[in-house]
Amino acid sequence: SSIDAPDGLVSGRVQQLLDSCIPSRLIQQDVLPLFDVRPESPFDFRSLMMPQRRYFSFRREGQLVAHLCDTNASFTGSDDVFWNLGFTNSSFAGEFSETLVQSLYRCPLIRGISFTRDDNWRTVWKLESEEDQDNHGLLAKLAGSLPPTISSITFDNTLNDYALSALTDILETMGRLSSSQNDDRDRGQRDLVSFGQKQGCFHSMAVKNSPCLGAGSWRKLFDLLGHSSGRSSSLKSHPLETLKVLDLSGNNLGDLTCSLVLKRALDKESGCSLESLDISRNNIGQGSHVAQVLRGYVSRYRQNQSAGIYVTKGSWKAPLAYLNLGSNHLKSAGLALEVIALLKHNALSLRSLDLSNNGLECQGYQFTDVLLGSLVKNTCLRHLNLSENEFSFQCIERVLDGLNRSDSHSGMAFLRFEKNTPPLTESQQRALNDFTHISRPIVLQRYLNDLDRKKSGEIDEIDALDDGPLTPLREGQPTFAKRPPLERTSSGHSESLFSASDATTAASDNGSRRPRKGENMITVLFSAPLVFRDEQNNLRPFAKLDFDMERELLWQCLKEARRDIELFFDNATHHRLLTAKAKRCSCLHYSGHGHHTHLPFENGKGGPHWLEVDVLRTLIEQNEGAPFKFVFVSACHSFLAGETFADAGVPHVVCCQQESEIKDAAALAFTRQFYLALAVGHTVKQSFDQGCKAVRATPNLRNAEGEMKKFILLPKNGNHDEAIFDDAKPLREWPRTAARSRSLQKQKSRRKGALTQDISRSRSIYLGGSRSSELSVRNMMQEDPSPTPPQFFLGREVDMYHVLNAVLMKRLVSVVGAKGLGRSSLVYALCHYVNERRSTIIEIDRIFFVRATQSRGSNRFVAVLQELLKRLMQDGTVAQQRYDDMDRESLIQAICKALNKVKALIVIDRTEFLEGSDEQQDLVVFLSNLFQETKTQHVRVLLTGLKPLGIPSVGGVPEQPYRLGPLNFHNTARLFGNLCPHLHTPADRRRFVDRIVTDSQQGDLFPGANGATGRTKSLFQILGNGIPSQIEKAAFSISLHDVGRLGTDDGTGTFAWN
């Protein structure tokens, strides 16, 4: 109906869905401009709506969100999609803020985040006032920690005065950092290519439905939008100057407070960049203060336009184009009439105006004449919403008749009178449709004309000619014309696509030297050995480090800087260090475990290579000068290693104090700000200072000053006023091949006509880019070698080490053990570990993972062969062919032929489903043929099952079984603590493990081991006996009360376990 579907665009149900996905109507309009003519808009969005509950962490949810983003991104094939992560009627505590930020860094596709409370909030949660206060404060502080990829944030009925004040303080602090970051010494280059979204700055923001907020809190927020003429301010920066969209609806601001924000938006000297403003439902009433601001703007800047004088130069137009004044009790006399009058001759240069639900009515002919006179003399207004008012039949009839008779070629594409009292008649609805049917092609043609003028340089931006008369369409002139595709930048604006090499050429100066190979290059060496040997020669696991976060962080820094800088990831072995040195790489970044006397590199087989500082110095010293311009040692206790690099001649080294461990939040803040500043051309000293300031300003970081002082710049007395990447040219898009590769992929997609069945599931770092280039940069063999291991996969480092070395030495290895021990999870983790060592594990080039399934019939092994052949075809190892009707012998022959010269690891999971039938013998036959027909040591096979094959030799290859056992006592407690829903934070889990495992020797014991105390045996049984599946069941079954009793004097297992 016309009520549910205004202007026939969306139904009421669709609008309800949109409101739940994107709670701000103004941000909706920015993403989905249903009432505007913006052909470049993709009208594409994804919204991930999280369950309504109390969140203490976002670790598990973050993993799921990352998987959904990766899977969906491979199907969309475009990065021009607005992704929003929404929370409704939820509360937050514990480590939620930290883990959410980490997840958002891993999911750069997500651009928006929203927090909403609706009428059901109080019935869902009954929080104490103190808990609710903490909830408000946590959300406010979160805004300062969000990655720069988040350009939109919404707070819908979720902030109080304290939270809004905290939000303002945090944004101001982050704004100062971004402001100093923008002081690029090379202004010419910065003008050529704008930087991406800065942390703490947003494209769109909504603070709505919060009538409890006081005027003082709002004034502090408005100060961040820009300067206020006639009012002194202590602010040195205005971080929201770049804000384009601001939704303040439903806050009961009143006339005076609304006028304050509107004054900044319409003041040339304020620096405010607002393009869309929603101040609906704010009880403006007569609006004398708002009217005064509007009159002042027209009088000061638009006097010629208000007099009907068309000028091409010397006239300033505010960027504000969308204004929503709906539901403000304006009535017909007063502000509403004045606003409509100012539309005449484009004096108030708006593209969209909303005056709906204001009780407007026609009082005589005055309102009608003013409305009609303004509309026929306006060429820039595209959307006018007069719905839910009380215009008489005669008033609407007069307006529509006047518009249809006018020859002014109005640009009004949307004129709305929905839910008017009385409703429009059928003849009036036809007249309205006739008018918009004529005006919409005019608006579109005007847009295309302006686009041509922008390309030719006549105007700087589209809609720059809104002040001028509209040229009518010539008879026979086409309404639509072919135009080059538009690409949307990270800040949301559109620009014509051109290659990165064009940008580099445009930026180059006459006579500028050409950078030598490796000069603008960052090599990142990751070190993650699995185990080490203690003093008793026992294998001990290394703690797992989050390299994915650091990798994504460095990638995003360079993407934001948009400079011609190469980035490579590699594994930290002494051979790869020498390779980086041979390439004359300008910047070396080491990330791994720290040590007081050594730097633990990898040995290529899962173990450590303890690189002594003297050996490290010998490796990197050279006679002709420093091998690297700069080294970043990202490890705790890294001072000695940093000194070693400095003593070897590296002029600039960043490291950590010798006795210090860096908190994750501090390391994240420092690394991001430091590399962003360094990449855009700042000196090492300036970049280091920027990183320290970012640590100090990090919300939710205890003792931020102390964390900041842990970072050290060496040599201490050195001259660090040198820019590492001062000659790195600006790019339109980073990496250099991204834009060109995306264009080529689009051409290929058009030629294919449709997506193929086997689409890659992982998000490409070069969105639409070259797959081989991406994998080379990431030092990976392939994208998805196997399913992802469980989030809390732990305690299996020693097992992985043994299996890895067995696979590297033998051709047939089987991991066997009882159900629930995690055989498959171990193999998943091993496949990913091998896959990320393309340059160091040279025995394997490809990994092909297949799984036997429990199904009826006698074709289970044939299904395994078909799946393996499918994997080979997806990889390009064998040509595409039909395999559905191939028999077993043909499948085996095709697979063996394809793998004849490939260094591959074949993984067959869950072979127990083939036991007890002829299909197990079929597996043996297949393996025999595979080993006999492929070159020695080229193909390796890894099996998982309940028991070994039990055959002395398979095709002349002996089987190497590895029996997987349960977890030890310490790892059992760790896994239980990570899985238990009653333990919310890392501190809670650490305290739990410390309470359970009071003796390190007991922690090393396995179930049934000699020497286990009665307490250990009892707790082992309660926690699941070291079997991961039983541990998971126990963790989710135990009550909060029983968790608190575990490990105490009266809680060692004396209570019954159900």
GROMACS .gro file of C-alpha atoms in nm, residues 504-770:
model
  267
  504THR     CA    1   5.298   0.736  -0.919
  505THR     CA    2   5.370   0.914  -1.244
  506ALA     CA    3   5.158   1.211  -1.145
  507ALA     CA    4   5.335   1.239  -0.814
  508SER     CA    5   5.691   1.220  -0.944
  509ASP     CA    6   5.901   1.532  -0.960
  510ASN     CA    7   6.136   1.630  -1.237
  511GLY     CA    8   6.481   1.514  -1.147
  512SER     CA    9   6.373   1.300  -0.851
  513ARG     CA   10   6.590   0.995  -0.810
  514ARG     CA   11   6.451   0.649  -0.860
  515PRO     CA   12   6.449   0.438  -0.542
  516ARG     CA   13   6.685   0.141  -0.559
  517LYS     CA   14   6.544  -0.208  -0.524
  518GLY     CA   15   6.450  -0.288  -0.167
  519GLU     CA   16   6.473   0.071  -0.047
  520ASN     CA   17   6.099   0.103   0.017
  521MET     CA   18   6.044  -0.247   0.147
  522ILE     CA   19   5.932  -0.392   0.480
  523THR     CA   20   6.014  -0.755   0.553
  524VAL     CA   21   5.831  -0.906   0.849
  525LEU     CA   22   5.991  -1.214   1.004
  526PHE     CA   23   5.760  -1.418   1.225
  527SER     CA   24   5.909  -1.672   1.465
  528ALA     CA   25   5.676  -1.938   1.607
  529PRO     CA   26   5.863  -2.257   1.696
  530LEU     CA   27   5.642  -2.518   1.855
  531VAL     CA   28   5.865  -2.649   2.132
  532PHE     CA   29   6.198  -2.612   2.306
  533ARG     CA   30   6.400  -2.838   2.535
  534ASP     CA   31   6.440  -2.756   2.901
  535GLU     CA   32   6.741  -2.825   3.121
  536GLN     CA   33   6.634  -3.189   3.159
  537ASN     CA   34   6.609  -3.220   2.778
  538ASN     CA   35   6.229  -3.248   2.795
  539LEU     CA   36   6.020  -3.088   2.523
  540ARG     CA   37   5.828  -2.782   2.641
  541PRO     CA   38   5.575  -2.583   2.437
  542PHE     CA   39   5.616  -2.220   2.336
  543ALA     CA   40   5.321  -1.994   2.414
  544LYS     CA   41   5.110  -1.926   2.106
  545LEU     CA   42   5.138  -1.575   1.962
  546ASP     CA   43   4.868  -1.391   1.765
  547PHE     CA   44   5.046  -1.329   1.437
  548ASP     CA   45   4.719  -1.290   1.244
  549MET     CA   46   4.641  -0.971   1.435
  550GLU     CA   47   4.986  -0.823   1.376
  551ARG     CA   48   4.981  -0.919   1.009
  552GLU     CA   49   4.642  -0.755   0.954
  553LEU     CA   50   4.750  -0.447   1.150
  554LEU     CA   51   5.059  -0.387   0.936
  555TRP     CA   52   4.858  -0.446   0.621
  556GLN     CA   53   4.595  -0.193   0.724
  557CYS     CA   54   4.862   0.067   0.811
  558LEU     CA   55   5.009   0.055   0.463
  559LYS     CA   56   4.667   0.046   0.303
  560GLU     CA   57   4.575   0.361   0.492
  561ALA     CA   58   4.905   0.537   0.412
  562ARG     CA   59   4.875   0.457   0.037
  563ARG     CA   60   5.245   0.480  -0.038
  564ASP     CA   61   5.452   0.277  -0.281
  565ILE     CA   62   5.598   0.048  -0.014
  566GLU     CA   63   5.643  -0.327  -0.057
  567LEU     CA   64   5.544  -0.556   0.228
  568PHE     CA   65   5.654  -0.918   0.265
  569PHE     CA   66   5.595  -1.174   0.537
  570ASP     CA   67   5.843  -1.452   0.602
  571ASN     CA   68   5.953  -1.695   0.871
  572ALA     CA   69   6.237  -1.605   1.101
  573THR     CA   70   6.523  -1.836   1.014
  574HIS     CA   71   6.883  -1.728   0.973
  575HIS     CA   72   6.859  -1.810   0.600
  576ARG     CA   73   6.556  -1.580   0.554
  577LEU     CA   74   6.732  -1.308   0.754
  578LEU     CA   75   7.026  -1.329   0.515
  579THR     CA   76   6.782  -1.319   0.222
  580ALA     CA   77   6.627  -0.995   0.353
  581LYS     CA   78   6.976  -0.855   0.396
  582ALA     CA   79   7.071  -0.954   0.039
  583LYS     CA   80   6.761  -0.774  -0.093
  584ARG     CA   81   6.885  -0.463   0.087
  585CYS     CA   82   6.546  -0.437   0.254
  586SER     CA   83   6.516  -0.097   0.421
  587CYS     CA   84   6.299  -0.208   0.713
  588LEU     CA   85   6.309  -0.533   0.910
  589HIS     CA   86   6.031  -0.625   1.154
  590TYR     CA   87   6.088  -0.923   1.384
  591SER     CA   88   5.793  -1.067   1.573
  592GLY     CA   89   5.826  -1.359   1.809
  593HIS     CA   90   5.913  -1.466   2.157
  594GLY     CA   91   6.156  -1.262   2.358
  595HIS     CA   92   6.446  -1.389   2.565
  596HIS     CA   93   6.703  -1.233   2.793
  597THR     CA   94   7.009  -1.361   2.602
  598HIS     CA   95   6.888  -1.504   2.270
  599LEU     CA   96   6.651  -1.438   1.984
  600PRO     CA   97   6.453  -1.758   1.920
  601PHE     CA   98   6.436  -1.811   1.544
  602GLU     CA   99   6.289  -2.123   1.379
  603ASN     CA  100   6.491  -2.424   1.267
  604GLY     CA  101   6.251  -2.523   0.986
  605LYS     CA  102   6.124  -2.833   1.168
  606GLY     CA  103   5.909  -2.686   1.445
  607GLY     CA  104   6.191  -2.629   1.688
  608PRO     CA  105   6.385  -2.317   1.786
  609HIS     CA  106   6.715  -2.191   1.659
  610TRP     CA  107   6.853  -2.005   1.959
  611LEU     CA  108   7.032  -1.721   1.789
  612GLU     CA  109   7.288  -1.575   2.025
  613VAL     CA  110   7.337  -1.202   2.006
  614ASP     CA  111   7.699  -1.239   1.894
  615VAL     CA  112   7.592  -1.469   1.609
  616LEU     CA  113   7.315  -1.228   1.516
  617ARG     CA  114   7.565  -0.944   1.499
  618THR     CA  115   7.793  -1.152   1.278
  619LEU     CA  116   7.507  -1.234   1.041
  620ILE     CA  117   7.401  -0.875   0.977
  621GLU     CA  118   7.728  -0.684   0.999
  622GLN     CA  119   7.881  -0.574   0.673
  623ASN     CA  120   8.164  -0.350   0.567
  624GLU     CA  121   7.974  -0.121   0.333
  625GLY     CA  122   7.735   0.011   0.597
  626ALA     CA  123   7.420  -0.082   0.782
  627PRO     CA  124   7.223  -0.371   0.624
  628PHE     CA  125   6.890  -0.219   0.730
  629LYS     CA  126   6.781   0.139   0.779
  630PHE     CA  127   6.545   0.041   1.055
  631VAL     CA  128   6.460  -0.264   1.270
  632PHE     CA  129   6.151  -0.319   1.484
  633VAL     CA  130   6.183  -0.599   1.743
  634SER     CA  131   5.825  -0.687   1.839
  635ALA     CA  132   5.890  -0.911   2.138
  636CYS     CA  133   5.896  -0.885   2.513
  637HIS     CA  134   6.240  -0.872   2.679
  638SER     CA  135   6.388  -0.755   2.349
  639PHE     CA  136   6.630  -0.486   2.470
  640LEU     CA  137   6.939  -0.703   2.426
  641ALA     CA  138   6.837  -0.803   2.073
  642GLY     CA  139   6.769  -0.438   1.993
  643GLU     CA  140   7.113  -0.338   2.120
  644THR     CA  141   7.265  -0.610   1.903
  645PHE     CA  142   7.106  -0.468   1.589
  646ALA     CA  143   7.218  -0.120   1.688
  647ASP     CA  144   7.575  -0.236   1.757
  648ALA     CA  145   7.579  -0.403   1.414
  649GLY     CA  146   7.525  -0.062   1.252
  650VAL     CA  147   7.146  -0.036   1.222
  651PRO     CA  148   7.083   0.337   1.280
  652HIS     CA  149   6.727   0.304   1.416
  653VAL     CA  150   6.593   0.023   1.634
  654VAL     CA  151   6.268   0.001   1.830
  655CYS     CA  152   6.249  -0.260   2.105
  656CYS     CA  153   6.116  -0.324   2.456
  657GLN     CA  154   6.279  -0.289   2.796
  658GLN     CA  155   6.471  -0.597   2.903
  659GLU     CA  156   6.251  -0.690   3.199
  660SER     CA  157   5.917  -0.586   3.054
  661GLU     CA  158   5.621  -0.758   2.898
  662ILE     CA  159   5.402  -0.547   2.673
  663LYS     CA  160   5.026  -0.564   2.706
  664ASP     CA  161   4.846  -0.647   2.382
  665ALA     CA  162   4.647  -0.322   2.377
  666ALA     CA  163   4.963  -0.114   2.418
  667ALA     CA  164   5.151  -0.306   2.147
  668LEU     CA  165   4.855  -0.271   1.912
  669ALA     CA  166   4.826   0.105   1.963
  670PHE     CA  167   5.200   0.172   1.935
  671THR     CA  168   5.261  -0.045   1.629
  672ARG     CA  169   4.971   0.099   1.435
  673GLN     CA  170   5.048   0.464   1.497
  674PHE     CA  171   5.423   0.418   1.455
  675TYR     CA  172   5.404   0.246   1.116
  676LEU     CA  173   5.137   0.479   0.984
  677ALA     CA  174   5.350   0.783   1.065
  678LEU     CA  175   5.665   0.618   0.927
  679ALA     CA  176   5.493   0.516   0.602
  680VAL     CA  177   5.364   0.866   0.519
  681GLY     CA  178   5.714   1.015   0.546
  682HIS     CA  179   5.767   1.117   0.908
  683THR     CA  180   6.106   1.070   1.068
  684VAL     CA  181   6.176   0.779   1.299
  685LYS     CA  182   6.177   1.012   1.602
  686GLN     CA  183   5.845   1.168   1.507
  687SER     CA  184   5.692   0.826   1.441
  688PHE     CA  185   5.819   0.691   1.772
  689ASP     CA  186   5.668   0.988   1.957
  690GLN     CA  187   5.339   0.933   1.775
  691GLY     CA  188   5.336   0.569   1.884
  692CYS     CA  189   5.402   0.663   2.246
  693LYS     CA  190   5.121   0.918   2.241
  694ALA     CA  191   4.886   0.654   2.104
  695VAL     CA  192   4.971   0.422   2.396
  696ARG     CA  193   4.912   0.700   2.646
  697ALA     CA  194   4.573   0.776   2.489
  698THR     CA  195   4.456   0.414   2.468
  699PRO     CA  196   4.126   0.366   2.655
  700ASN     CA  197   4.086   0.075   2.898
  701LEU     CA  198   4.464   0.047   2.943
  702ARG     CA  199   4.578   0.051   3.301
  703ASN     CA  200   4.899   0.242   3.373
  704ALA     CA  201   4.920   0.370   3.017
  705GLU     CA  202   5.214   0.593   3.112
  706GLY     CA  203   5.410   0.293   3.235
  707GLU     CA  204   5.327   0.090   2.924
  708MET     CA  205   5.442   0.377   2.704
  709LYS     CA  206   5.783   0.392   2.875
  710LYS     CA  207   5.851   0.027   2.796
  711PHE     CA  208   5.917   0.112   2.430
  712ILE     CA  209   6.275   0.217   2.357
  713LEU     CA  210   6.437   0.380   2.056
  714LEU     CA  211   6.801   0.283   2.001
  715PRO     CA  212   7.075   0.399   1.985
  716LYS     CA  213   6.976   0.619   2.278
  717ASN     CA  214   7.203   0.904   2.171
  718GLY     CA  215   7.155   0.851   1.801
  719ASN     CA  216   7.018   1.098   1.546
  720HIS     CA  217   6.672   0.966   1.460
  721ASP     CA  218   6.561   1.264   1.251
  722GLU     CA  219   6.561   1.053   0.936
  723ALA     CA  220   6.261   0.952   0.728
  724ILE     CA  221   6.281   0.590   0.612
  725PHE     CA  222   6.020   0.620   0.336
  726ASP     CA  223   6.055   0.986   0.240
  727ASP     CA  224   6.069   0.906  -0.132
  728ALA     CA  225   5.786   0.652  -0.135
  729LYS     CA  226   5.541   0.783  -0.393
  730PRO     CA  227   5.171   0.821  -0.309
  731LEU     CA  228   4.928   0.575  -0.463
  732ARG     CA  229   4.561   0.598  -0.535
  733GLU     CA  230   4.523   0.253  -0.385
  734TRP     CA  231   4.756   0.019  -0.199
  735PRO     CA  232   4.883  -0.238  -0.286
  736ARG     CA  233   4.986  -0.122  -0.631
  737THR     CA  234   4.829  -0.411  -0.822
  738ALA     CA  235   4.493  -0.396  -0.644
  739ALA     CA  236   4.301  -0.161  -0.874
  740ARG     CA  237   4.435  -0.312  -1.194
  741SER     CA  238   4.374  -0.669  -1.074
  742ARG     CA  239   4.020  -0.583  -0.968
  743SER     CA  240   3.947  -0.440  -1.310
  744LEU     CA  241   4.086  -0.750  -1.481
  745GLN     CA  242   3.881  -0.978  -1.259
  746LYS     CA  243   3.564  -0.786  -1.340
  747GLN     CA  244   3.638  -0.829  -1.711
  748LYS     CA  245   3.692  -1.201  -1.661
  749SER     CA  246   3.370  -1.229  -1.463
  750ARG     CA  247   3.178  -1.060  -1.743
  751ARG     CA  248   3.329  -1.299  -1.996
  752LYS     CA  249   3.236  -1.599  -1.785
  753GLY     CA  250   2.889  -1.463  -1.732
  754ALA     CA  251   2.841  -1.634  -1.398
  755LEU     CA  252   3.027  -1.750  -1.095
  756THR     CA  253   3.171  -2.098  -1.119
  757GLN     CA  254   3.069  -2.367  -0.877
  758ASP     CA  255   3.404  -2.387  -0.700
  759ILE     CA  256   3.462  -2.037  -0.570
  760SER     CA  257   3.751  -1.975  -0.334
  761ARG     CA  258   3.621  -1.945   0.019
  762SER     CA  259   3.884  -1.714   0.166
  763ARG     CA  260   3.897  -1.337   0.143
  764SER     CA  261   4.174  -1.228  -0.087
  765ILE     CA  262   4.401  -0.966   0.063
  766TYR     CA  263   4.413  -0.811  -0.282
  767LEU     CA  264   4.038  -0.786  -0.318
  768GLY     CA  265   3.995  -0.909  -0.670
  769GLY     CA  266   4.370  -0.931  -0.702
  770SER     CA  267   4.617  -1.192  -0.810
   0.00000   0.00000   0.00000
